[in-house]
GROMACS .gro file of C-alpha atoms in nm:
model
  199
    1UNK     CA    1  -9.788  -5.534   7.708
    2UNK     CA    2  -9.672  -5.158   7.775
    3UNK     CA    3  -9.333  -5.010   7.691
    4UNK     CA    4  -9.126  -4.925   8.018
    5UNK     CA    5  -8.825  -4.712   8.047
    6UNK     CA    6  -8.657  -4.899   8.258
    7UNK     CA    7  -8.614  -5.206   8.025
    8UNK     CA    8  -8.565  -5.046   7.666
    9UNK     CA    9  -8.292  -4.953   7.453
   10UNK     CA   10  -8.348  -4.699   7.181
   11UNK     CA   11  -8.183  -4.778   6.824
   12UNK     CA   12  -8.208  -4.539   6.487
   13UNK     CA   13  -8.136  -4.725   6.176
   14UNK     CA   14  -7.951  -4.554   5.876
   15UNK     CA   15  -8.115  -4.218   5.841
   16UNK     CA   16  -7.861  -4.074   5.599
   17UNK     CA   17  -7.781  -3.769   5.420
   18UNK     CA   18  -7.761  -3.983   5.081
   19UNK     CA   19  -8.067  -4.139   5.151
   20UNK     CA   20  -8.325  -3.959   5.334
   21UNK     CA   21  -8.366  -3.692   5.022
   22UNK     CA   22  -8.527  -4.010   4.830
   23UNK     CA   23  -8.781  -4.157   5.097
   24UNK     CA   24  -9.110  -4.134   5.107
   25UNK     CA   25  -9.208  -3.896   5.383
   26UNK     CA   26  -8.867  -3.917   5.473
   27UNK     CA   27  -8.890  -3.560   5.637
   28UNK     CA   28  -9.196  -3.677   5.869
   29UNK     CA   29  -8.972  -4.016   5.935
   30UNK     CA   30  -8.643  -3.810   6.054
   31UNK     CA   31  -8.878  -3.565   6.296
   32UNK     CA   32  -9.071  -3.853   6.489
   33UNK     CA   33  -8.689  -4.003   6.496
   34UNK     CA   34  -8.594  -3.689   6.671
   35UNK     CA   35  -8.903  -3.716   6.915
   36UNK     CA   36  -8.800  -4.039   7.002
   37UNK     CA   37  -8.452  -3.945   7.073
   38UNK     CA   38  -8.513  -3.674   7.251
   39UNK     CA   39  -8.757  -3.858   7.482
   40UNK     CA   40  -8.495  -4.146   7.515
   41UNK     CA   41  -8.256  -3.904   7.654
   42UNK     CA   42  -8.475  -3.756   7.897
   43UNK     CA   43  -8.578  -4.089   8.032
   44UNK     CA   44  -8.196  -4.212   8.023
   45UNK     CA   45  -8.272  -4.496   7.785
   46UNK     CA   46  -7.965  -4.582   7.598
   47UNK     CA   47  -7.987  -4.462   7.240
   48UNK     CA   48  -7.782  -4.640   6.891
   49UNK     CA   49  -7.742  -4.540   6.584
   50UNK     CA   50  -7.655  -4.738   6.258
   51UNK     CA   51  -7.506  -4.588   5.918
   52UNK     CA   52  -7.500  -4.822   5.631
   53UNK     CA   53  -7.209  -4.759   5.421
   54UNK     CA   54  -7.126  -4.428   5.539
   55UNK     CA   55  -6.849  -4.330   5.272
   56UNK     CA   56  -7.125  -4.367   5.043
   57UNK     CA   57  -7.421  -4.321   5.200
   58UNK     CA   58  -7.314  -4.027   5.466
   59UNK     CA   59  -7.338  -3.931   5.819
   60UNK     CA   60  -7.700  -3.973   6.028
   61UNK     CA   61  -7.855  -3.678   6.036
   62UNK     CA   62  -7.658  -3.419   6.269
   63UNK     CA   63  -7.924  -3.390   6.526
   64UNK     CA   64  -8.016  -3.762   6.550
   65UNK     CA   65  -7.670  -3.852   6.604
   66UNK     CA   66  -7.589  -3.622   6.838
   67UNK     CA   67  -7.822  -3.805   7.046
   68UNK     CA   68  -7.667  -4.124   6.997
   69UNK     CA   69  -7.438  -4.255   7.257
   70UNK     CA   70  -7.251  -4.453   6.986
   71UNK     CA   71  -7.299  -4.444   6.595
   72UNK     CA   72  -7.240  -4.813   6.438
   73UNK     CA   73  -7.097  -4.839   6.106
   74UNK     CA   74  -7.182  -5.098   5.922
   75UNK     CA   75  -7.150  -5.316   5.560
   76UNK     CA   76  -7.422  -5.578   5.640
   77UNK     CA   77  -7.795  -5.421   5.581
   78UNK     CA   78  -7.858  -5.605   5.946
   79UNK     CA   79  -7.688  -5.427   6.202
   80UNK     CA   80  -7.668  -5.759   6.410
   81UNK     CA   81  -7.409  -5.871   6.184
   82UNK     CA   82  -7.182  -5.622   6.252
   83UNK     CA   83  -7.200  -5.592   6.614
   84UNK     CA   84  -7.523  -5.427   6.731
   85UNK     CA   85  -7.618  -5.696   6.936
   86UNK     CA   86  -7.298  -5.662   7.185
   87UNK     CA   87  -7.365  -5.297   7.203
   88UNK     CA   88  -7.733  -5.367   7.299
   89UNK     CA   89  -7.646  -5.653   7.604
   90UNK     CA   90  -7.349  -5.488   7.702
   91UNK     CA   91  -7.384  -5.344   8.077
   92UNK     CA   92  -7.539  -4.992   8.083
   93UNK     CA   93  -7.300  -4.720   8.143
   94UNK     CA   94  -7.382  -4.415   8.347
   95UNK     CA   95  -7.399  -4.082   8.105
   96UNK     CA   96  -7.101  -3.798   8.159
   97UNK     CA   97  -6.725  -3.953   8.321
   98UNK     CA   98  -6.850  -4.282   8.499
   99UNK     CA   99  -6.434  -4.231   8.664
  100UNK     CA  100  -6.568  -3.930   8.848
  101UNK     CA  101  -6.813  -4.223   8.981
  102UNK     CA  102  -6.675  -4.388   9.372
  103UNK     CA  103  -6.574  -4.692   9.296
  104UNK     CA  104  -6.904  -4.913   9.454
  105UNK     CA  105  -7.126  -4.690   9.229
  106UNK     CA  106  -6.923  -4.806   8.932
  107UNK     CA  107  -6.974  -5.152   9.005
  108UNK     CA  108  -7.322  -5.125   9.097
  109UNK     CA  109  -7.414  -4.985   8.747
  110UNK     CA  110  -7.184  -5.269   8.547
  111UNK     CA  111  -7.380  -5.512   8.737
  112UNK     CA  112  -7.759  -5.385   8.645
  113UNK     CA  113  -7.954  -5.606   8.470
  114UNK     CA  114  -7.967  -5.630   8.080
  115UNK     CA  115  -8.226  -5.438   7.893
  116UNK     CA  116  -8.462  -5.659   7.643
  117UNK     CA  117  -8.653  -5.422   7.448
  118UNK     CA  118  -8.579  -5.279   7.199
  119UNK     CA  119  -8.760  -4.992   7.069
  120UNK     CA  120  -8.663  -4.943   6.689
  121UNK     CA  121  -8.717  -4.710   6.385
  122UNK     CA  122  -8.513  -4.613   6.046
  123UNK     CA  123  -8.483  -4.652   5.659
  124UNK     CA  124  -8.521  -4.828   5.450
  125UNK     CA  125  -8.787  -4.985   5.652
  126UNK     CA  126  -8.789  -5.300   5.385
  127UNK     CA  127  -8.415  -5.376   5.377
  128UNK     CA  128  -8.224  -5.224   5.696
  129UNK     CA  129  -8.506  -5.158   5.913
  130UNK     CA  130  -8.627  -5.502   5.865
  131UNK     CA  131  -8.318  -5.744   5.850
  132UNK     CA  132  -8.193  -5.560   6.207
  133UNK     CA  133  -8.535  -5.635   6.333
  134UNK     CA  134  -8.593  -5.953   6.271
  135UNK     CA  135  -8.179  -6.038   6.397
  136UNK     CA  136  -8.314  -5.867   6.709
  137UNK     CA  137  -8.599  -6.104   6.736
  138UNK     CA  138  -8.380  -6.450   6.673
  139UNK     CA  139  -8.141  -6.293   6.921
  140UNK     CA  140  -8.484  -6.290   7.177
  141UNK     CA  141  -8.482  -5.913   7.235
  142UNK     CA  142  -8.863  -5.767   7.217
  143UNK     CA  143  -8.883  -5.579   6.950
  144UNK     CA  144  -9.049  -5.222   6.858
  145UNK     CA  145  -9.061  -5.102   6.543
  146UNK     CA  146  -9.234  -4.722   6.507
  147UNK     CA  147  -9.439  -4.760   6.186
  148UNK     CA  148  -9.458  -4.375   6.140
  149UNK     CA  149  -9.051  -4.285   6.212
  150UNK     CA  150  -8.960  -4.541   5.954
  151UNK     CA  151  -9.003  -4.567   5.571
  152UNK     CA  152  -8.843  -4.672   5.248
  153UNK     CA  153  -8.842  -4.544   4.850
  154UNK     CA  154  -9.180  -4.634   4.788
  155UNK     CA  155  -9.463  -4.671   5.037
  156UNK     CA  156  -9.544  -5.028   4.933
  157UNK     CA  157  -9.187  -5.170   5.038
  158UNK     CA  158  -9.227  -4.940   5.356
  159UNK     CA  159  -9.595  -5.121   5.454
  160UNK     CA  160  -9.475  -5.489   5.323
  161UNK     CA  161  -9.195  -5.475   5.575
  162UNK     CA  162  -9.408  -5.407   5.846
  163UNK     CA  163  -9.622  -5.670   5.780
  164UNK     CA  164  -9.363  -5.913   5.781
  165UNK     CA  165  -9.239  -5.778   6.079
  166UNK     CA  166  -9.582  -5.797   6.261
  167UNK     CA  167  -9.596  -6.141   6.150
  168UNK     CA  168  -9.255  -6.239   6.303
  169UNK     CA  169  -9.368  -6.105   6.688
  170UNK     CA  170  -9.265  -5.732   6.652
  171UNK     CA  171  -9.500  -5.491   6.850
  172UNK     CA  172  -9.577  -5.227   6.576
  173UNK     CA  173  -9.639  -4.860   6.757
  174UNK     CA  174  -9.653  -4.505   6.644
  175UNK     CA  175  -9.446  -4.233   6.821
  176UNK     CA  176  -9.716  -4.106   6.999
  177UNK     CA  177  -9.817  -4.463   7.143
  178UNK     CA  178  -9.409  -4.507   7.256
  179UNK     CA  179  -9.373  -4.174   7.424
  180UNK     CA  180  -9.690  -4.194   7.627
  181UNK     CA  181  -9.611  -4.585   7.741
  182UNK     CA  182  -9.264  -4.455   7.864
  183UNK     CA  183  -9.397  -4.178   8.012
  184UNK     CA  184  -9.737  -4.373   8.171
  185UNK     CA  185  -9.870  -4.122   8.411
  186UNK     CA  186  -9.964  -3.738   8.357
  187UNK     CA  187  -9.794  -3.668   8.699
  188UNK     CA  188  -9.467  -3.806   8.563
  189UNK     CA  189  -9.204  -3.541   8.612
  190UNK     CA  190  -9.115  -3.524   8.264
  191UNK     CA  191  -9.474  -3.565   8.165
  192UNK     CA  192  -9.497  -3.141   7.976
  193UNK     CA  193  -9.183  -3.220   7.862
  194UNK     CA  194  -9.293  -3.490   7.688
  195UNK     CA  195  -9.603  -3.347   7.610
  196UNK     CA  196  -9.446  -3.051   7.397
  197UNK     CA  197  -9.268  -3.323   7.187
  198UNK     CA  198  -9.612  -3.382   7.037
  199UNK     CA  199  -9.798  -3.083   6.980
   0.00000   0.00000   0.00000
């Protein structure tokens, strides 16, 4: 019933130089993003990005996507149709040059065990947000959406796609509520880390 760091993916849907000027509280949506990436990273979770479009729609946000360990491109508005679910179940790769690795470390990370949760935020959180979702969920990953790093044009779409998405088995959670369930414990060695990411 708790997030846990060991078992979940990060992925950052289409927050886009084109569009983000044009959501609603698109600036709050784009700095929880950033929390969430930055806590990703010092947990080691893996961490995704999608761009919809992006000869039309631009790059991802400079900072987001610099925490991404690989950007997707894509022309479907769900990034399972264009590959997001092979970058999600593919074996987890060690960060910095896994060849520097011996050889039985290298194996031992290809061989750990797939990660099933998925914890997910973006725009527009009634079109791209929720079609990659809800592939996620027929694809039988647990799925995370955070209701207050996500949003769309107009704050009715943004609310209507999360209650579909509630209603379809995702676990809706604030970025607050996600950092704190990854961290669990105030004597976690990250835990003031973490703790500045929210003040």
């Amino acid at each position: 019933m708790l997030l846990s760091a060991e078992d979940t993916q990060l992925v950052l849907v289409d927050y886009q130089a084109k569009l983000m000027p044009v959501i609603h509280q698109g600036e709050q949506a784009l700095a929880n993003a950033i929390r969430l990436a930055k806590i990703s990273k010092m947990l080691d979770l893996p961490i995704f990005g999608t761009e919809q479009n992006p000869e039309k729609l631009g790059s991802n946000d400079a900072t987001l996507k610099a925490y991404c360990q690989k950007t997707l491109s894509k022309m479907h508005f769900g990034a399972c149709d264009d590959g997001l679910v092979e970058l999600l179940r593919a074996p987890a790769k060690p960060m910095g040059n896994a060849r520097s690795l011996p050889k039985h470390i290298q194996r031992k990370q290809e061989g750990q065990e797939e990660r099933n949760t998925v914890l997910i935020a973006g725009c527009e959180a009634h079109v791209c947000l929720l079609q990659t979702a809800l592939g996620l969920l027929e694809e039988e990953f647990d799925v995370w959406v955070v209701t207050d790093a996500c949003s769309s044009r107009t704050e009715a779409s943004r609310d209507a796609a999360f209650d579909r998405l509630a209603g379809n088995g995702a676990e809706l959670v604030t970025t607050e509520m996600a950092i704190f369930e990854l961290i669990r414990s105030c004597e976690h060695p990250d835990f003031k880390s973490a703790l500045e990411l929210v003040k």
